[in-house]
Coordinates of N, CA and C in Angstrom, one line a residue:
M1273 N 71.9 -102.5 -49.8 CA 72.9 -103.0 -48.9 C 73.5 -101.9 -48.1
A1274 N 73.7 -102.2 -46.8 CA 74.3 -101.1 -45.9 C 75.2 -101.8 -44.9
V1275 N 76.0 -100.9 -44.3 CA 76.9 -101.4 -43.2 C 76.3 -101.0 -41.9
A1276 N 76.3 -101.9 -40.9 CA 75.7 -101.6 -39.6 C 76.5 -102.3 -38.5
S1277 N 77.1 -101.4 -37.7 CA 77.9 -101.9 -36.6 C 76.9 -102.4 -35.5
G1278 N 77.3 -103.5 -34.9 CA 76.5 -104.1 -33.8 C 75.2 -104.7 -34.2
C1279 N 75.0 -105.0 -35.5 CA 73.7 -105.5 -36.0 C 73.4 -106.8 -35.5
Q1280 N 74.3 -107.6 -35.0 CA 74.0 -108.9 -34.5 C 73.4 -108.9 -33.1
H1281 N 73.5 -107.7 -32.5 CA 73.0 -107.6 -31.1 C 71.8 -106.7 -30.9
C1282 N 71.3 -106.2 -32.0 CA 70.2 -105.2 -31.9 C 68.9 -105.8 -32.3
T1283 N 67.8 -105.0 -32.1 CA 66.5 -105.4 -32.5 C 65.9 -104.6 -33.6
W1284 N 66.5 -103.4 -33.9 CA 66.1 -102.5 -35.0 C 67.4 -102.1 -35.7
L1285 N 67.2 -101.8 -37.0 CA 68.2 -101.3 -37.8 C 67.9 -99.9 -38.4
F1286 N 68.9 -99.1 -38.6 CA 68.7 -97.8 -39.2 C 69.5 -97.7 -40.5
G1287 N 68.9 -97.2 -41.5 CA 69.6 -97.1 -42.8 C 69.1 -95.9 -43.6
L1288 N 69.8 -95.6 -44.7 CA 69.4 -94.5 -45.6 C 69.1 -95.1 -47.0
C1289 N 68.1 -94.5 -47.7 CA 67.8 -95.0 -49.0 C 67.3 -93.9 -49.9
N1290 N 67.4 -94.1 -51.2 CA 66.8 -93.2 -52.1 C 65.3 -93.5 -52.2
A1291 N 64.5 -92.4 -52.5 CA 63.1 -92.6 -52.6 C 62.7 -92.6 -54.1
F1292 N 61.8 -93.6 -54.5 CA 61.4 -93.7 -55.9 C 59.9 -93.6 -55.9
E1293 N 59.4 -93.1 -57.0 CA 57.9 -93.2 -57.4 C 57.8 -94.0 -58.7
A1294 N 57.2 -95.2 -58.6 CA 57.3 -96.1 -59.7 C 58.8 -96.4 -60.0
D1295 N 59.2 -96.1 -61.2 CA 60.6 -96.3 -61.6 C 61.5 -95.1 -61.6
E1296 N 60.9 -94.0 -61.2 CA 61.6 -92.7 -61.2 C 62.1 -92.3 -59.8
M1297 N 63.3 -91.9 -59.8 CA 63.9 -91.4 -58.5 C 63.2 -90.1 -58.1
R1298 N 62.8 -90.0 -56.9 CA 62.1 -88.8 -56.4 C 63.2 -87.7 -56.1
L1299 N 63.0 -86.5 -56.5 CA 63.9 -85.4 -56.3 C 63.4 -84.4 -55.3
T1300 N 64.3 -83.7 -54.7 CA 64.0 -82.6 -53.7 C 63.7 -81.4 -54.5
E1301 N 63.2 -80.3 -53.8 CA 62.9 -79.0 -54.4 C 64.2 -78.5 -55.1
E1302 N 65.4 -78.9 -54.5 CA 66.6 -78.4 -55.1 C 67.1 -79.2 -56.3
G1303 N 66.4 -80.3 -56.6 CA 66.8 -81.1 -57.7 C 67.7 -82.2 -57.4
D1304 N 68.0 -82.4 -56.1 CA 68.8 -83.5 -55.6 C 68.0 -84.8 -55.3
P1305 N 68.6 -86.0 -55.4 CA 67.9 -87.2 -55.1 C 67.4 -87.1 -53.6
E1306 N 66.2 -87.5 -53.4 CA 65.6 -87.5 -52.1 C 66.1 -88.7 -51.3
V1307 N 66.7 -88.5 -50.1 CA 67.2 -89.6 -49.3 C 66.3 -89.6 -48.0
R1308 N 65.9 -90.8 -47.7 CA 65.1 -91.0 -46.5 C 65.8 -91.9 -45.5
A1309 N 65.7 -91.6 -44.2 CA 66.2 -92.4 -43.1 C 65.0 -93.3 -42.7
V1310 N 65.3 -94.6 -42.5 CA 64.3 -95.6 -42.2 C 64.7 -96.5 -41.0
F1311 N 63.8 -96.9 -40.2 CA 64.0 -97.8 -39.1 C 63.2 -99.1 -39.4
V1312 N 63.9 -100.3 -39.3 CA 63.2 -101.5 -39.6 C 63.6 -102.6 -38.5
P1313 N 62.7 -103.5 -38.2 CA 63.0 -104.5 -37.3 C 64.1 -105.5 -37.9
I1314 N 64.9 -106.0 -37.0 CA 66.0 -106.8 -37.4 C 65.5 -108.1 -38.1
S1315 N 64.2 -108.5 -37.8 CA 63.6 -109.7 -38.4 C 63.3 -109.5 -39.9
Q1316 N 63.3 -108.3 -40.3 CA 63.0 -108.0 -41.8 C 64.2 -107.9 -42.6
A1317 N 65.4 -108.0 -42.0 CA 66.7 -107.8 -42.7 C 67.4 -109.1 -42.8
T1318 N 68.3 -109.2 -43.8 CA 69.2 -110.3 -43.9 C 70.6 -109.8 -43.7
I1319 N 71.3 -110.3 -42.7 CA 72.7 -109.9 -42.3 C 73.6 -110.7 -43.2
L1320 N 74.5 -110.0 -43.8 CA 75.6 -110.7 -44.6 C 76.9 -110.8 -43.9
D1321 N 77.5 -111.9 -43.7 CA 78.7 -112.1 -42.9 C 79.9 -111.6 -43.7
T1322 N 80.1 -110.3 -43.7 CA 81.1 -109.6 -44.5 C 82.2 -109.0 -43.7
W1323 N 82.1 -108.9 -42.4 CA 83.0 -108.1 -41.6 C 84.2 -108.9 -41.2
E1324 N 85.1 -109.2 -42.2 CA 86.3 -109.9 -42.0 C 87.4 -108.8 -42.2
V1325 N 87.9 -108.3 -41.1 CA 88.8 -107.1 -41.1 C 90.0 -107.3 -40.1
S1326 N 91.0 -106.5 -40.3 CA 92.2 -106.6 -39.5 C 92.0 -105.8 -38.1
G1327 N 91.1 -104.8 -38.1 CA 90.9 -104.0 -36.9 C 89.5 -103.8 -36.6
L1328 N 89.1 -103.6 -35.3 CA 87.8 -103.3 -34.9 C 86.8 -104.5 -35.3
A1329 N 87.4 -105.7 -35.2 CA 86.6 -106.9 -35.6 C 85.4 -107.1 -34.7
G1330 N 85.5 -106.6 -33.4 CA 84.5 -106.8 -32.5 C 83.2 -106.0 -32.7
T1331 N 83.3 -105.0 -33.6 CA 82.1 -104.1 -33.8 C 81.1 -104.9 -34.6
G1332 N 81.4 -105.9 -35.3 CA 80.4 -106.7 -36.1 C 79.7 -105.8 -37.1
S1333 N 80.5 -105.0 -37.9 CA 79.9 -104.1 -38.8 C 79.6 -104.8 -40.2
H1334 N 78.7 -105.7 -40.1 CA 78.4 -106.5 -41.3 C 77.5 -105.7 -42.2
D1335 N 77.4 -106.1 -43.5 CA 76.4 -105.6 -44.4 C 75.0 -106.2 -44.1
F1336 N 74.0 -105.5 -44.5 CA 72.6 -106.1 -44.4 C 71.8 -105.7 -45.6
T1337 N 70.8 -106.5 -46.0 CA 70.0 -106.2 -47.1 C 68.5 -106.2 -46.7
L1338 N 67.7 -105.4 -47.4 CA 66.3 -105.4 -47.2 C 65.6 -105.6 -48.6
E1339 N 64.7 -106.6 -48.7 CA 64.1 -106.9 -49.9 C 62.6 -106.9 -49.8
Q1340 N 61.9 -106.0 -50.5 CA 60.5 -105.9 -50.5 C 59.9 -105.6 -49.1
V1341 N 60.6 -104.7 -48.4 CA 60.2 -104.4 -47.0 C 59.4 -103.1 -47.0
F1342 N 58.2 -103.1 -46.5 CA 57.4 -101.9 -46.3 C 57.7 -101.2 -45.0
V1343 N 58.1 -99.9 -45.1 CA 58.4 -99.1 -43.9 C 57.3 -98.0 -43.8
P1344 N 56.5 -98.0 -42.7 CA 55.5 -97.0 -42.5 C 56.0 -95.6 -42.4
E1345 N 55.3 -94.6 -42.8 CA 55.7 -93.3 -42.8 C 56.3 -92.8 -41.5
E1346 N 55.7 -93.3 -40.4 CA 56.1 -92.8 -39.0 C 57.5 -93.4 -38.6
Y1347 N 58.0 -94.4 -39.4 CA 59.3 -95.0 -39.2 C 60.3 -94.5 -40.1
S1348 N 60.1 -93.4 -40.8 CA 61.0 -92.8 -41.7 C 60.9 -91.3 -41.7
W1349 N 61.9 -90.6 -42.2 CA 61.8 -89.2 -42.4 C 62.8 -88.8 -43.5
R1350 N 62.5 -87.7 -44.1 CA 63.4 -87.2 -45.2 C 64.7 -86.7 -44.5
F1351 N 65.8 -87.2 -45.1 CA 67.1 -87.0 -44.5 C 67.8 -85.9 -45.4
G1352 N 68.0 -84.7 -44.8 CA 68.6 -83.6 -45.5 C 68.7 -82.4 -44.6
A1353 N 69.3 -81.3 -45.2 CA 69.5 -80.1 -44.4 C 68.2 -79.6 -43.9
G1354 N 68.2 -79.3 -42.6 CA 67.0 -78.7 -42.0 C 65.9 -79.8 -41.7
M1355 N 66.2 -81.0 -42.0 CA 65.2 -82.1 -41.7 C 65.5 -82.8 -40.4
K1356 N 64.4 -82.9 -39.6 CA 64.5 -83.6 -38.3 C 63.3 -84.5 -38.2
P1357 N 63.4 -85.6 -37.4 CA 62.2 -86.4 -37.2 C 61.2 -85.6 -36.5
Q1358 N 59.9 -85.8 -36.9 CA 58.8 -85.0 -36.4 C 58.1 -85.8 -35.3
G1359 N 57.3 -85.1 -34.5 CA 56.5 -85.8 -33.4 C 57.0 -85.4 -32.0
K1360 N 56.1 -85.6 -31.0 CA 56.4 -85.1 -29.7 C 57.6 -85.8 -29.0
H1361 N 57.9 -87.0 -29.5 CA 59.0 -87.8 -28.9 C 60.4 -87.2 -29.4
Y1362 N 60.4 -86.4 -30.3 CA 61.7 -85.9 -30.9 C 62.0 -84.5 -30.7
Q1363 N 61.4 -83.9 -29.7 CA 61.6 -82.5 -29.4 C 62.7 -82.1 -28.4
G1364 N 63.2 -83.1 -27.7 CA 64.2 -82.9 -26.7 C 65.6 -82.5 -27.4
P1365 N 66.5 -82.0 -26.6 CA 67.8 -81.6 -27.2 C 68.6 -82.8 -27.8
L1366 N 68.4 -84.0 -27.3 CA 69.2 -85.1 -27.8 C 68.8 -85.3 -29.3
Y1367 N 67.5 -85.2 -29.6 CA 67.0 -85.4 -31.0 C 67.2 -84.2 -31.9
Q1368 N 67.4 -83.0 -31.3 CA 67.7 -81.8 -32.1 C 69.1 -81.5 -32.3
F1369 N 70.0 -82.3 -31.6 CA 71.4 -82.2 -31.7 C 71.8 -82.4 -33.1
P1370 N 72.7 -81.6 -33.7 CA 73.1 -81.7 -35.1 C 73.7 -83.1 -35.4
F1371 N 73.4 -83.6 -36.6 CA 73.9 -84.9 -37.0 C 75.4 -85.0 -36.9
L1372 N 76.0 -83.9 -37.1 CA 77.5 -83.8 -37.1 C 78.0 -84.2 -35.7
G1373 N 77.2 -83.9 -34.6 CA 77.6 -84.2 -33.3 C 77.3 -85.7 -33.0
L1374 N 76.5 -86.3 -33.7 CA 76.2 -87.7 -33.4 C 77.0 -88.7 -34.3
F1375 N 77.6 -88.2 -35.3 CA 78.4 -89.1 -36.2 C 79.9 -89.0 -35.9
P1376 N 80.6 -88.0 -36.2 CA 82.0 -88.0 -35.9 C 82.3 -88.1 -34.4
V1377 N 81.4 -87.5 -33.6 CA 81.7 -87.6 -32.1 C 81.4 -89.0 -31.6
A1378 N 80.8 -89.8 -32.4 CA 80.6 -91.2 -31.9 C 81.8 -92.0 -32.3
I1379 N 82.6 -91.5 -33.3 CA 83.8 -92.3 -33.7 C 85.1 -91.9 -33.0
A1380 N 85.3 -90.6 -32.9 CA 86.5 -90.0 -32.4 C 86.8 -90.6 -31.0
P1381 N 85.9 -90.7 -30.1 CA 86.2 -91.2 -28.7 C 86.7 -92.7 -28.7
V1382 N 86.3 -93.4 -29.8 CA 86.8 -94.8 -29.9 C 88.3 -94.7 -30.0
G1383 N 88.8 -93.8 -30.8 CA 90.2 -93.6 -31.0 C 90.9 -93.2 -29.7
L1384 N 90.2 -92.3 -28.9 CA 90.8 -91.9 -27.7 C 90.9 -93.0 -26.7
G1385 N 89.9 -93.9 -26.7 CA 89.9 -95.1 -25.8 C 91.0 -96.0 -26.1
I1386 N 91.2 -96.3 -27.4 CA 92.2 -97.2 -27.9 C 93.6 -96.7 -27.5
A1387 N 93.8 -95.4 -27.8 CA 95.1 -94.8 -27.5 C 95.4 -94.8 -26.0
Q1388 N 94.4 -94.5 -25.2 CA 94.7 -94.5 -23.7 C 95.0 -95.9 -23.3
G1389 N 94.3 -96.9 -23.9 CA 94.7 -98.3 -23.5 C 96.1 -98.7 -24.0
A1390 N 96.5 -98.1 -25.1 CA 97.9 -98.4 -25.6 C 98.9 -97.8 -24.7
V1391 N 98.7 -96.6 -24.2 CA 99.6 -95.9 -23.3 C 99.7 -96.7 -22.0
D1392 N 98.5 -97.2 -21.5 CA 98.5 -97.9 -20.3 C 99.3 -99.2 -20.4
S1393 N 99.1 -99.9 -21.6 CA 99.8 -101.1 -21.9 C 101.4 -100.9 -22.0
Y1394 N 101.7 -99.8 -22.6 CA 103.2 -99.4 -22.7 C 103.8 -99.2 -21.3
L1395 N 103.0 -98.5 -20.4 CA 103.5 -98.3 -19.1 C 103.7 -99.7 -18.3
E1396 N 102.7 -100.5 -18.5 CA 102.8 -101.8 -17.8 C 104.0 -102.7 -18.3
L1397 N 104.1 -102.7 -19.6 CA 105.2 -103.4 -20.2 C 106.6 -102.9 -19.8
A1398 N 106.7 -101.6 -19.6 CA 108.0 -101.0 -19.3 C 108.5 -101.4 -17.9
Q1399 N 107.6 -101.8 -17.0 CA 107.9 -102.1 -15.7 C 108.8 -103.4 -15.6
G1400 N 108.6 -104.3 -16.5 CA 109.4 -105.5 -16.4 C 110.2 -105.9 -17.6
K1401 N 110.1 -105.2 -18.7 CA 110.9 -105.6 -19.9 C 112.3 -105.0 -19.9
R1402 N 113.2 -105.8 -20.2 CA 114.6 -105.4 -20.5 C 114.9 -105.6 -22.0
P1403 N 115.0 -104.5 -22.7 CA 115.3 -104.6 -24.2 C 116.5 -105.4 -24.4
A1404 N 116.5 -106.1 -25.6 CA 117.7 -106.9 -26.0 C 119.0 -106.2 -25.9
G1405 N 120.0 -106.8 -25.3 CA 121.3 -106.1 -25.2 C 121.4 -105.1 -24.1
S1406 N 120.4 -105.0 -23.3 CA 120.4 -103.9 -22.2 C 120.3 -104.6 -20.9
T1407 N 120.9 -104.0 -19.9 CA 120.8 -104.5 -18.5 C 119.7 -103.7 -17.7
T1408 N 119.2 -102.7 -18.3 CA 118.2 -101.8 -17.6 C 116.8 -102.1 -18.1
L1409 N 115.8 -101.8 -17.3 CA 114.4 -101.9 -17.7 C 114.0 -100.9 -18.7
L1410 N 113.0 -101.2 -19.5 CA 112.5 -100.2 -20.5 C 112.2 -98.9 -19.9
R1411 N 111.6 -98.9 -18.7 CA 111.2 -97.7 -18.0 C 112.4 -96.8 -17.7
D1412 N 113.6 -97.3 -17.6 CA 114.8 -96.6 -17.3 C 115.6 -96.1 -18.5
Q1413 N 115.1 -96.5 -19.7 CA 115.8 -96.1 -20.9 C 115.5 -94.6 -21.1
S1414 N 116.5 -93.9 -21.7 CA 116.4 -92.5 -21.9 C 115.2 -92.0 -22.7
L1415 N 114.8 -92.8 -23.7 CA 113.7 -92.4 -24.6 C 112.3 -92.8 -24.1
F1416 N 112.3 -93.6 -23.0 CA 111.0 -94.0 -22.5 C 110.1 -92.8 -22.1
P1417 N 110.6 -91.9 -21.2 CA 109.8 -90.8 -20.8 C 109.4 -89.9 -21.9
V1418 N 110.3 -89.8 -22.9 CA 110.0 -88.9 -24.0 C 108.8 -89.4 -24.8
R1419 N 108.9 -90.7 -25.2 CA 107.8 -91.2 -26.0 C 106.5 -91.3 -25.2
L1420 N 106.6 -91.5 -23.9 CA 105.4 -91.5 -23.0 C 104.8 -90.2 -23.0
A1421 N 105.6 -89.1 -22.8 CA 105.1 -87.8 -22.7 C 104.5 -87.3 -24.0
E1422 N 105.1 -87.7 -25.1 CA 104.6 -87.3 -26.4 C 103.2 -87.9 -26.6
A1423 N 103.1 -89.2 -26.3 CA 101.8 -89.9 -26.5 C 100.7 -89.4 -25.6
V1424 N 101.0 -89.1 -24.3 CA 100.1 -88.6 -23.4 C 99.6 -87.2 -23.8
A1425 N 100.5 -86.4 -24.3 CA 100.2 -85.0 -24.7 C 99.2 -85.1 -25.9
L1426 N 99.5 -86.0 -26.8 CA 98.6 -86.1 -28.0 C 97.2 -86.5 -27.6
V1427 N 97.1 -87.5 -26.7 CA 95.8 -88.0 -26.3 C 95.0 -87.0 -25.5
R1428 N 95.7 -86.4 -24.5 CA 95.0 -85.4 -23.6 C 94.5 -84.2 -24.4
S1429 N 95.4 -83.7 -25.2 CA 95.0 -82.4 -26.0 C 93.9 -82.7 -26.9
A1430 N 93.9 -83.9 -27.6 CA 92.8 -84.2 -28.5 C 91.5 -84.4 -27.8
R1431 N 91.6 -85.0 -26.6 CA 90.4 -85.2 -25.8 C 89.8 -83.9 -25.3
A1432 N 90.7 -83.0 -24.9 CA 90.2 -81.7 -24.3 C 89.5 -80.9 -25.4
W1433 N 90.1 -80.8 -26.6 CA 89.5 -80.1 -27.7 C 88.1 -80.7 -28.1
L1434 N 88.1 -82.0 -28.2 CA 86.8 -82.7 -28.6 C 85.7 -82.4 -27.6
H1435 N 86.1 -82.5 -26.3 CA 85.1 -82.3 -25.3 C 84.6 -80.8 -25.3
A1436 N 85.5 -79.9 -25.5 CA 85.1 -78.5 -25.5 C 84.2 -78.1 -26.7
A1437 N 84.6 -78.7 -27.9 CA 83.7 -78.4 -29.1 C 82.4 -79.1 -28.9
T1438 N 82.3 -80.3 -28.4 CA 81.0 -80.9 -28.2 C 80.2 -80.2 -27.2
Q1439 N 80.8 -79.8 -26.1 CA 80.0 -79.0 -25.0 C 79.5 -77.7 -25.6
R1440 N 80.2 -77.1 -26.4 CA 79.7 -75.8 -27.0 C 78.5 -76.1 -27.9
M1441 N 78.5 -77.1 -28.7 CA 77.4 -77.5 -29.5 C 76.2 -77.9 -28.7
W1442 N 76.5 -78.7 -27.7 CA 75.4 -79.2 -26.8 C 74.7 -78.0 -26.1
E1443 N 75.4 -77.1 -25.6 CA 74.8 -75.9 -24.9 C 74.0 -75.1 -25.8
A1444 N 74.4 -74.9 -27.1 CA 73.6 -74.2 -28.0 C 72.3 -74.9 -28.3
T1445 N 72.4 -76.2 -28.5 CA 71.2 -77.0 -28.8 C 70.2 -77.0 -27.6
A1446 N 70.8 -77.2 -26.4 CA 69.9 -77.2 -25.2 C 69.2 -75.9 -25.0
S1447 N 69.8 -74.8 -25.4 CA 69.3 -73.4 -25.3 C 68.4 -73.1 -26.4
R1448 N 68.2 -74.0 -27.3 CA 67.3 -73.8 -28.5 C 67.9 -72.7 -29.4
E1449 N 69.2 -72.5 -29.4 CA 69.9 -71.6 -30.2 C 70.4 -72.3 -31.5
P1450 N 70.5 -71.6 -32.6 CA 71.1 -72.2 -33.8 C 72.5 -72.5 -33.6
V1451 N 72.9 -73.7 -34.1 CA 74.4 -74.1 -34.0 C 75.1 -73.4 -35.2
T1452 N 76.1 -72.6 -34.9 CA 76.7 -71.8 -35.9 C 77.6 -72.6 -36.8
F1453 N 77.8 -72.0 -38.0 CA 78.7 -72.6 -39.0 C 80.1 -72.8 -38.3
E1454 N 80.5 -71.8 -37.5 CA 81.8 -71.9 -36.9 C 81.9 -73.0 -35.9
A1455 N 80.8 -73.3 -35.1 CA 80.8 -74.3 -34.2 C 80.9 -75.7 -34.8
R1456 N 80.2 -75.8 -36.0 CA 80.2 -77.1 -36.7 C 81.6 -77.3 -37.3
T1457 N 82.2 -76.3 -37.7 CA 83.6 -76.4 -38.2 C 84.5 -76.9 -37.1
D1458 N 84.4 -76.3 -36.0 CA 85.3 -76.6 -34.8 C 85.1 -78.1 -34.4
L1459 N 83.9 -78.5 -34.3 CA 83.6 -79.9 -33.9 C 84.1 -80.9 -35.0
L1460 N 83.9 -80.6 -36.2 CA 84.3 -81.5 -37.3 C 85.9 -81.7 -37.3
L1461 N 86.5 -80.5 -37.1 CA 88.0 -80.5 -37.1 C 88.5 -81.2 -35.8
A1462 N 87.9 -81.0 -34.7 CA 88.3 -81.6 -33.4 C 88.2 -83.1 -33.5
A1463 N 87.1 -83.6 -34.1 CA 86.9 -85.0 -34.2 C 87.9 -85.7 -35.1
A1464 N 88.2 -85.0 -36.3 CA 89.2 -85.5 -37.2 C 90.6 -85.5 -36.6
N1465 N 90.9 -84.4 -35.9 CA 92.2 -84.3 -35.2 C 92.3 -85.4 -34.1
A1466 N 91.3 -85.7 -33.4 CA 91.3 -86.7 -32.3 C 91.7 -88.0 -32.9
T1467 N 91.2 -88.4 -34.0 CA 91.5 -89.6 -34.7 C 92.9 -89.7 -35.1
R1468 N 93.4 -88.6 -35.8 CA 94.7 -88.6 -36.3 C 95.8 -88.5 -35.1
S1469 N 95.5 -87.7 -34.1 CA 96.4 -87.6 -33.0 C 96.5 -88.9 -32.2
T1470 N 95.4 -89.6 -32.0 CA 95.5 -90.9 -31.3 C 96.2 -91.9 -32.1
A1471 N 96.1 -91.9 -33.4 CA 96.8 -92.8 -34.2 C 98.3 -92.6 -34.1
V1472 N 98.7 -91.4 -34.1 CA 100.2 -91.0 -33.9 C 100.6 -91.5 -32.5
A1473 N 99.8 -91.3 -31.5 CA 100.2 -91.7 -30.1 C 100.4 -93.2 -30.1
V1474 N 99.5 -94.0 -30.7 CA 99.6 -95.5 -30.7 C 100.8 -95.9 -31.4
D1475 N 101.1 -95.3 -32.6 CA 102.3 -95.6 -33.3 C 103.5 -95.4 -32.5
L1476 N 103.6 -94.3 -31.7 CA 104.7 -94.0 -30.9 C 105.0 -95.0 -29.9
V1477 N 104.0 -95.4 -29.1 CA 104.2 -96.4 -28.0 C 104.4 -97.8 -28.6
Y1478 N 103.8 -98.1 -29.7 CA 104.0 -99.4 -30.3 C 105.4 -99.6 -30.7
T1479 N 105.9 -98.6 -31.4 CA 107.3 -98.6 -31.9 C 108.3 -98.7 -30.7
A1480 N 108.0 -97.8 -29.7 CA 109.0 -97.7 -28.6 C 109.0 -99.0 -27.7
A1481 N 107.9 -99.8 -27.8 CA 107.8 -101.0 -27.0 C 108.7 -102.1 -27.6
G1482 N 109.2 -102.0 -28.8 CA 110.0 -102.9 -29.4 C 109.3 -104.2 -29.9
G1483 N 110.1 -105.3 -30.1 CA 109.5 -106.5 -30.6 C 108.4 -107.1 -29.8
S1484 N 108.4 -106.8 -28.5 CA 107.3 -107.4 -27.6 C 105.9 -107.0 -28.1
A1485 N 105.8 -105.8 -28.7 CA 104.5 -105.3 -29.1 C 103.8 -106.2 -30.1
N1486 N 104.6 -107.1 -30.8 CA 104.0 -107.9 -31.8 C 103.2 -109.1 -31.3
Y1487 N 103.5 -109.5 -30.0 CA 102.9 -110.7 -29.5 C 101.5 -110.4 -29.2
R1488 N 100.7 -111.5 -29.5 CA 99.2 -111.3 -29.3 C 98.9 -111.2 -27.8
R1489 N 99.7 -111.6 -26.9 CA 99.4 -111.4 -25.5 C 99.6 -110.0 -25.0
I1490 N 100.2 -109.2 -25.8 CA 100.4 -107.8 -25.5 C 99.4 -106.9 -26.2
P1491 N 98.6 -106.2 -25.5 CA 97.5 -105.4 -26.2 C 97.9 -104.4 -27.2
L1492 N 99.2 -104.1 -27.3 CA 99.6 -103.0 -28.2 C 99.4 -103.4 -29.7
Q1493 N 99.5 -104.7 -30.0 CA 99.3 -105.1 -31.4 C 97.9 -105.0 -31.8
R1494 N 96.9 -105.2 -30.9 CA 95.5 -105.0 -31.2 C 95.2 -103.5 -31.3
A1495 N 95.8 -102.7 -30.4 CA 95.6 -101.3 -30.5 C 96.1 -100.7 -31.8
L1496 N 97.2 -101.2 -32.3 CA 97.7 -100.7 -33.6 C 96.7 -101.0 -34.7
R1497 N 96.2 -102.2 -34.7 CA 95.2 -102.6 -35.8 C 93.9 -101.8 -35.6
D1498 N 93.5 -101.7 -34.4 CA 92.2 -101.0 -34.2 C 92.2 -99.6 -34.5
I1499 N 93.3 -98.9 -34.1 CA 93.4 -97.4 -34.3 C 93.4 -97.1 -35.8
H1500 N 94.1 -97.9 -36.6 CA 94.2 -97.6 -38.0 C 92.9 -98.1 -38.7
A1501 N 92.1 -98.9 -38.1 CA 90.7 -99.1 -38.7 C 89.9 -97.9 -38.4
V1502 N 90.0 -97.2 -37.2 CA 89.3 -96.0 -36.9 C 89.6 -94.9 -37.9
T1503 N 90.9 -94.8 -38.3 CA 91.3 -93.7 -39.2 C 90.7 -93.8 -40.6
Q1504 N 90.1 -95.0 -40.9 CA 89.5 -95.2 -42.2 C 88.1 -94.9 -42.2
H1505 N 87.5 -94.6 -41.1 CA 86.0 -94.4 -41.0 C 85.8 -93.0 -41.7
I1506 N 84.7 -93.0 -42.5 CA 84.4 -91.7 -43.2 C 84.2 -90.5 -42.3
A1507 N 83.7 -90.8 -41.1 CA 83.3 -89.7 -40.2 C 84.5 -88.9 -39.8
T1508 N 85.7 -89.5 -39.7 CA 86.9 -88.8 -39.3 C 88.1 -89.1 -40.2
S1509 N 87.8 -89.4 -41.5 CA 88.8 -89.7 -42.4 C 89.5 -88.4 -42.9
P1510 N 90.6 -88.5 -43.7 CA 91.3 -87.3 -44.2 C 90.3 -86.4 -45.0
Q1511 N 89.3 -87.0 -45.6 CA 88.3 -86.2 -46.3 C 87.7 -85.1 -45.4
Q1512 N 87.6 -85.4 -44.1 CA 87.0 -84.4 -43.2 C 87.9 -83.2 -43.0
Y1513 N 89.2 -83.3 -43.2 CA 90.1 -82.2 -43.2 C 89.8 -81.2 -44.3
E1514 N 89.5 -81.8 -45.5 CA 89.1 -81.0 -46.6 C 87.8 -80.3 -46.4
N1515 N 86.8 -81.0 -45.8 CA 85.6 -80.3 -45.4 C 85.8 -79.2 -44.5
A1516 N 86.6 -79.5 -43.4 CA 86.8 -78.5 -42.4 C 87.6 -77.3 -43.0
G1517 N 88.6 -77.6 -43.8 CA 89.3 -76.5 -44.4 C 88.5 -75.6 -45.3
R1518 N 87.6 -76.1 -46.0 CA 86.7 -75.3 -46.8 C 85.8 -74.5 -45.9
M1519 N 85.3 -75.1 -44.8 CA 84.5 -74.3 -43.9 C 85.2 -73.2 -43.2
L1520 N 86.5 -73.4 -42.9 CA 87.3 -72.3 -42.4 C 87.5 -71.2 -43.3
L1521 N 87.3 -71.4 -44.6 CA 87.4 -70.4 -45.6 C 86.0 -69.8 -45.9
G1522 N 85.0 -70.3 -45.2 CA 83.7 -69.8 -45.4 C 82.9 -70.4 -46.6
Q1523 N 83.5 -71.6 -47.1 CA 82.9 -72.3 -48.2 C 82.0 -73.4 -47.7
Q1524 N 81.2 -73.9 -48.5 CA 80.3 -75.0 -48.2 C 81.2 -76.3 -48.2
P1525 N 80.9 -77.3 -47.2 CA 81.6 -78.5 -47.2 C 81.2 -79.4 -48.4
L1526 N 82.1 -80.3 -48.7 CA 81.8 -81.2 -49.8 C 80.7 -82.2 -49.4
L1527 N 80.6 -82.6 -48.1 CA 79.6 -83.5 -47.6 C 78.5 -82.7 -47.0
P1528 N 77.3 -82.6 -47.6 CA 76.2 -81.8 -47.0 C 75.8 -82.2 -45.6
I1529 N 76.0 -83.5 -45.2 CA 75.6 -84.0 -43.9 C 76.2 -83.2 -42.8
V1530 N 77.3 -82.6 -43.1 CA 78.0 -81.8 -42.0 C 77.0 -80.7 -41.5
L1531 N 76.1 -80.2 -42.4 CA 75.2 -79.1 -42.0 C 73.9 -79.6 -41.5
L1532 N 73.7 -80.9 -41.3 CA 72.4 -81.4 -40.9 C 72.3 -81.1 -39.4

């Protein structure tokens, strides 16, 4: 069983599995369980309607199962450090880009988009809302520009760091240079920071908007649910701060996929 976002709209599924020979789990040269990445047509999978969630409901990240499905060798590869898909179609920079750049960097921008939408919604609401007991508009309240500035600073700084770290890794990959341990650390931390910073930004504007933020007609309530769903994703979860911290100390990360 696996979780797959967008599975109801795709024609192929990607998943990871352990490799077995007969009833014995296949091990790598290092003695670890061998993991293989596989691609299968959606017609060979069974989608389980399990994505009943409070946030990011639109991603359709249901579980799916595969039973007695044969995957040809050319539709799989060994998933591990130093392992990349082989063949002429996989030699471009996009396919050589570290997995770290394709995983957290695919999640952190979601948080950036949600937070920017929340800031825009806060600005729009402030143009016409008069808080209870007040004769002035929300935009004219003394705390409005403070909360607005705090939220904008969080979003823009997070975006700038994430873009810079991603660009650095992309340039190294495109030049066929090895991506350094330091660059991987920077990108991992930038992605985790982006998720945390945008969550704080959304919390700020949601709270500052007052009771109006609870109404379903106001996008802020959806932004609050969605951004806190993003913070739970393993790619940018608090666990990644531990990985990044260990790497800052020159230690190996707890999750080996960071080095793929």
